[in-house]
Short mmCIF file of C-alpha atoms in Angstrom, two decimals:
data_model
loop_
_atom_site.label_atom_id
_atom_site.label_comp_id
_atom_site.label_asym_id
_atom_site.label_seq_id
_atom_site.Cartn_x
_atom_site.Cartn_y
_atom_site.Cartn_z
CA GLN A 1224 96.30 48.96 78.29
CA LYS A 1225 97.81 45.75 76.79
CA GLU A 1226 101.45 45.37 78.20
CA VAL A 1227 104.35 43.64 77.11
CA GLU A 1228 107.29 43.59 79.46
CA GLN A 1229 110.98 42.71 78.81
CA ASN A 1230 114.09 42.95 80.92
CA SER A 1231 115.85 45.72 79.38
CA GLY A 1232 119.39 44.32 79.90
CA PRO A 1233 122.16 44.16 79.05
CA LEU A 1234 122.03 40.34 79.03
CA SER A 1235 125.97 39.35 78.73
CA VAL A 1236 126.77 35.63 77.96
CA PRO A 1237 130.11 33.97 76.83
CA GLU A 1238 130.17 32.47 73.23
CA GLY A 1239 128.79 29.27 73.02
CA ALA A 1240 126.61 29.63 76.09
CA ILE A 1241 122.79 29.48 75.81
CA ALA A 1242 121.18 32.89 76.04
CA SER A 1243 117.53 33.13 77.58
CA LEU A 1244 115.41 35.81 76.95
CA ASN A 1245 112.27 36.47 78.55
CA CYS A 1246 108.80 38.24 77.89
CA THR A 1247 105.47 38.46 79.86
CA TYR A 1248 102.35 39.96 78.42
CA SER A 1249 99.05 41.05 80.31
CA ASP A 1250 96.19 40.11 78.31
CA ARG A 1251 95.41 36.55 78.43
CA GLY A 1252 93.36 36.58 75.24
CA SER A 1253 96.54 37.18 72.91
CA GLN A 1254 97.01 34.50 70.45
CA SER A 1255 100.01 35.59 68.52
CA PHE A 1256 103.78 35.80 69.64
CA PHE A 1257 106.65 37.21 67.65
CA TRP A 1258 110.80 37.35 68.52
CA TYR A 1259 112.22 40.09 66.17
CA ARG A 1260 116.06 41.00 66.30
CA GLN A 1261 117.36 44.61 65.76
CA TYR A 1262 120.91 45.24 65.18
CA SER A 1263 121.91 48.79 66.26
CA GLY A 1264 121.29 51.13 63.46
CA LYS A 1265 119.06 48.78 61.75
CA SER A 1266 115.28 47.87 61.30
CA PRO A 1267 113.78 45.00 63.40
CA GLU A 1268 113.84 41.46 61.82
CA LEU A 1269 111.30 38.98 62.63
CA ILE A 1270 113.12 35.57 63.84
CA MET A 1271 110.47 33.35 65.33
CA SER A 1272 106.87 33.30 65.81
CA ILE A 1273 104.54 30.92 68.14
CA TYR A 1274 101.11 30.34 68.33
CA SER A 1275 100.54 27.44 70.65
CA ASN A 1276 101.67 26.17 73.93
CA GLY A 1277 105.15 24.54 73.91
CA ASP A 1278 108.68 24.73 72.27
CA LYS A 1279 108.99 25.76 68.35
CA GLU A 1280 112.50 25.24 67.24
CA ASP A 1281 114.39 26.76 64.32
CA GLY A 1282 117.82 26.03 64.10
CA ARG A 1283 119.65 27.52 67.23
CA PHE A 1284 116.67 29.68 68.20
CA THR A 1285 113.70 28.14 70.59
CA ALA A 1286 110.63 29.86 71.27
CA GLN A 1287 108.55 28.92 74.16
CA LEU A 1288 105.10 29.85 75.07
CA ASN A 1289 103.18 29.48 78.40
CA LYS A 1290 99.72 30.90 78.06
CA ALA A 1291 98.76 29.89 81.20
CA SER A 1292 101.42 32.16 82.99
CA GLN A 1293 101.35 34.57 80.05
CA TYR A 1294 105.18 34.45 79.21
CA VAL A 1295 107.12 33.62 75.76
CA SER A 1296 110.80 33.23 75.77
CA LEU A 1297 113.67 32.69 73.47
CA LEU A 1298 116.43 30.16 73.65
CA ILE A 1299 119.46 30.89 71.43
CA ARG A 1300 121.89 27.85 71.73
CA ASP A 1301 125.62 28.08 70.82
CA SER A 1302 125.50 31.76 71.22
CA GLN A 1303 127.65 33.86 68.51
CA PRO A 1304 129.15 37.19 68.64
CA SER A 1305 127.00 37.91 65.83
CA ASP A 1306 123.63 37.18 68.00
CA SER A 1307 124.67 40.53 69.88
CA ALA A 1308 121.57 42.67 69.19
CA THR A 1309 118.29 43.94 70.92
CA TYR A 1310 115.84 41.18 70.71
CA LEU A 1311 111.88 42.68 70.81
CA CYS A 1312 109.10 40.52 72.01
CA ALA A 1313 105.86 41.21 70.12
CA VAL A 1314 102.34 40.16 71.33
CA ASN A 1315 99.17 40.35 69.37
CA PRO A 1316 96.20 41.16 72.08
CA GLY A 1317 93.27 39.51 71.67
CA GLY A 1318 91.12 40.73 68.92
CA SER A 1319 93.77 42.92 67.41
CA TYR A 1320 96.25 42.44 64.71
CA ILE A 1321 98.35 44.79 65.59
CA PRO A 1322 101.23 43.37 67.97
CA THR A 1323 102.41 45.43 71.12
CA PHE A 1324 106.10 45.61 71.34
CA GLY A 1325 108.00 45.15 74.29
CA ARG A 1326 110.80 47.67 74.92
CA GLY A 1327 113.37 44.91 73.88
CA THR A 1328 116.36 42.98 75.71
CA SER A 1329 119.84 43.69 74.68
CA LEU A 1330 122.31 40.60 74.20
CA ILE A 1331 125.85 41.10 74.28
CA VAL A 1332 127.97 37.74 73.41
CA HIS A 1333 131.17 38.06 74.42
CA PRO A 1334 134.15 36.03 72.86
CA ASP B 1157 115.61 43.60 45.33
CA THR B 1158 114.27 45.23 48.42
CA ALA B 1159 111.11 44.06 50.02
CA VAL B 1160 110.38 47.07 52.00
CA SER B 1161 112.18 50.43 51.15
CA GLN B 1162 111.97 53.74 52.41
CA THR B 1163 113.18 57.07 51.33
CA PRO B 1164 114.97 58.96 52.43
CA LYS B 1165 117.16 57.38 55.31
CA TYR B 1166 118.34 60.50 56.76
CA LEU B 1167 116.14 63.75 57.37
CA VAL B 1168 117.28 66.53 58.77
CA THR B 1169 114.96 69.66 58.78
CA GLN B 1170 113.94 72.60 60.86
CA MET B 1171 111.12 73.20 62.94
CA GLY B 1172 107.96 74.09 61.53
CA ASN B 1173 108.85 72.50 58.00
CA ASP B 1174 106.42 70.06 56.46
CA LYS B 1175 108.34 66.72 55.24
CA SER B 1176 106.91 63.31 53.69
CA ILE B 1177 108.34 60.01 53.91
CA LYS B 1178 107.77 57.16 51.37
CA CYS B 1179 107.23 53.47 51.44
CA GLU B 1180 106.88 50.86 48.86
CA GLN B 1181 106.79 47.09 49.53
CA ASN B 1182 107.13 44.71 46.75
CA LEU B 1183 105.88 41.23 48.71
CA GLY B 1184 102.19 41.45 47.77
CA HIS B 1185 101.10 42.36 51.15
CA ASP B 1186 97.80 43.59 52.08
CA THR B 1187 98.65 45.61 54.95
CA MET B 1188 101.20 48.59 55.48
CA TYR B 1189 102.21 50.16 58.65
CA TRP B 1190 103.94 53.09 60.05
CA TYR B 1191 105.96 52.79 63.46
CA LYS B 1192 107.95 55.45 65.47
CA GLN B 1193 110.71 53.98 67.61
CA ASP B 1194 112.07 56.62 70.02
CA SER B 1195 115.15 57.21 71.58
CA LYS B 1196 114.59 54.39 74.36
CA LYS B 1197 114.07 52.07 71.07
CA PHE B 1198 110.27 51.72 72.05
CA LEU B 1199 108.21 50.86 68.73
CA LYS B 1200 104.81 52.47 68.79
CA ILE B 1201 102.38 51.91 66.27
CA MET B 1202 100.98 54.97 64.33
CA PHE B 1203 98.91 53.88 61.51
CA SER B 1204 97.69 50.92 59.63
CA TYR B 1205 96.48 50.70 55.98
CA ASN B 1206 94.56 47.82 54.52
CA ASN B 1207 93.67 47.82 50.92
CA LYS B 1208 94.03 51.54 50.76
CA GLU B 1209 91.80 51.96 54.00
CA LEU B 1210 92.76 53.44 57.13
CA ILE B 1211 92.34 50.39 59.59
CA ILE B 1212 93.58 52.04 62.86
CA ASN B 1213 94.95 55.48 64.37
CA GLU B 1214 96.38 55.34 67.48
CA THR B 1215 96.65 58.77 69.49
CA VAL B 1216 98.94 60.43 66.85
CA PRO B 1217 98.71 64.03 66.44
CA ASN B 1218 96.70 65.12 63.04
CA ARG B 1219 100.08 66.86 61.75
CA PHE B 1220 100.87 63.10 60.79
CA SER B 1221 98.96 62.05 58.02
CA PRO B 1222 99.61 58.57 55.97
CA LYS B 1223 98.64 58.49 52.04
CA SER B 1224 98.26 55.35 50.31
CA PRO B 1225 97.99 55.87 46.23
CA ASP B 1226 98.08 52.03 46.08
CA LYS B 1227 98.17 48.59 47.93
CA ALA B 1228 101.88 48.91 47.34
CA HIS B 1229 102.87 52.34 48.84
CA LEU B 1230 102.20 54.05 52.15
CA ASN B 1231 103.81 57.45 52.70
CA LEU B 1232 104.01 59.40 55.71
CA HIS B 1233 103.43 63.37 55.76
CA ILE B 1234 104.28 65.60 58.64
CA ASN B 1235 103.36 69.00 58.96
CA SER B 1236 104.64 71.46 61.01
CA LEU B 1237 107.35 69.87 62.65
CA GLU B 1238 108.23 69.88 66.30
CA LEU B 1239 111.36 68.87 68.18
CA GLY B 1240 109.82 65.80 69.66
CA ASP B 1241 109.01 64.36 66.09
CA SER B 1242 112.76 63.47 66.28
CA ALA B 1243 112.74 59.41 66.18
CA VAL B 1244 113.40 56.95 63.62
CA TYR B 1245 110.26 56.00 61.49
CA PHE B 1246 109.74 52.30 60.13
CA CYS B 1247 107.53 51.32 57.80
CA ALA B 1248 106.09 47.66 57.58
CA SER B 1249 103.80 45.48 55.65
CA SER B 1250 102.55 41.80 56.29
CA GLN B 1251 99.94 39.69 55.24
CA PRO B 1252 96.43 39.42 57.40
CA ASN B 1253 96.87 38.45 61.33
CA PRO B 1254 98.89 36.35 62.50
CA PHE B 1255 101.63 36.86 60.43
CA GLY B 1256 104.88 38.76 61.72
CA TYR B 1257 105.61 42.03 59.78
CA THR B 1258 108.76 42.86 57.42
CA PHE B 1259 110.32 46.44 58.26
CA GLY B 1260 111.63 48.69 55.99
CA SER B 1261 115.21 50.36 56.84
CA GLY B 1262 114.00 53.24 58.67
CA THR B 1263 114.27 56.81 58.15
CA ARG B 1264 116.09 59.00 60.86
CA LEU B 1265 114.31 61.99 61.35
CA THR B 1266 115.88 64.94 63.17
CA VAL B 1267 114.19 68.35 63.89
CA VAL B 1268 116.55 70.96 64.61
#
C-alpha cells in the first residue's frame, strides 16, 4: 500500500508569517509530487508541482523535495488570511500516473 | 469558460435509486478521472479513462460504472444507491503523467 502522510492540523499561523506544511511518502520510486489547495466546499486546485530534489519557487510558494528522506514540503511566505484552506499533498508512486493523496493539512492564518 | 464542469452540483436521493453524474472537460486533456471524497476529506481514485478506454479501476463496487461517450466526457452512473455512497464526487482531467489534475467543482451526493 503506497501511503502519503500529512499532519491533519489545524496549523495556525499569524498573518505575515511563514507557514510550513509537510508530507512524507512510502514509495521510494515516486517521481512526481504535487500540492493542491482546497477551500471549504470547493474543489482541489493545483498550486505546485515538483519532480526533482531541491526547491521550486512560485511567488509566495516554495515546494521542497528530498527524495532520500522521502518528504516534500510546502512553504507559504507572508501568509494571508486568504491562504486559510486545506492543503493536499499528492504523490505519483513509481510506475503509476495515478497520484495517491494525503488526507490534507488544515491551515488557518489569523489576522 | 469552465475547464471541467460537473452536473448536478447537489444530488439528494433515496436508497435504492439509480443516478448519474455528468462531467465534461474543454481542456483537450487525454485522461479523465472520478474521485470520491469522504466526510474526512480523503480523496480516493475510483476510475480513470484514457482515450475512451478504462485504464484503472480501484476496488469500487460494480454498482458504479463510468461511461465515456468521447474524450471530453466521462459520466458516472450509480445503481442501487446506498447510504455509504454519500460523499462528494469529483471529476478531474489531466494530460499524461506527470502533470497534475484540473478538478471539476464536485457533486455532493446525499443518500437518504
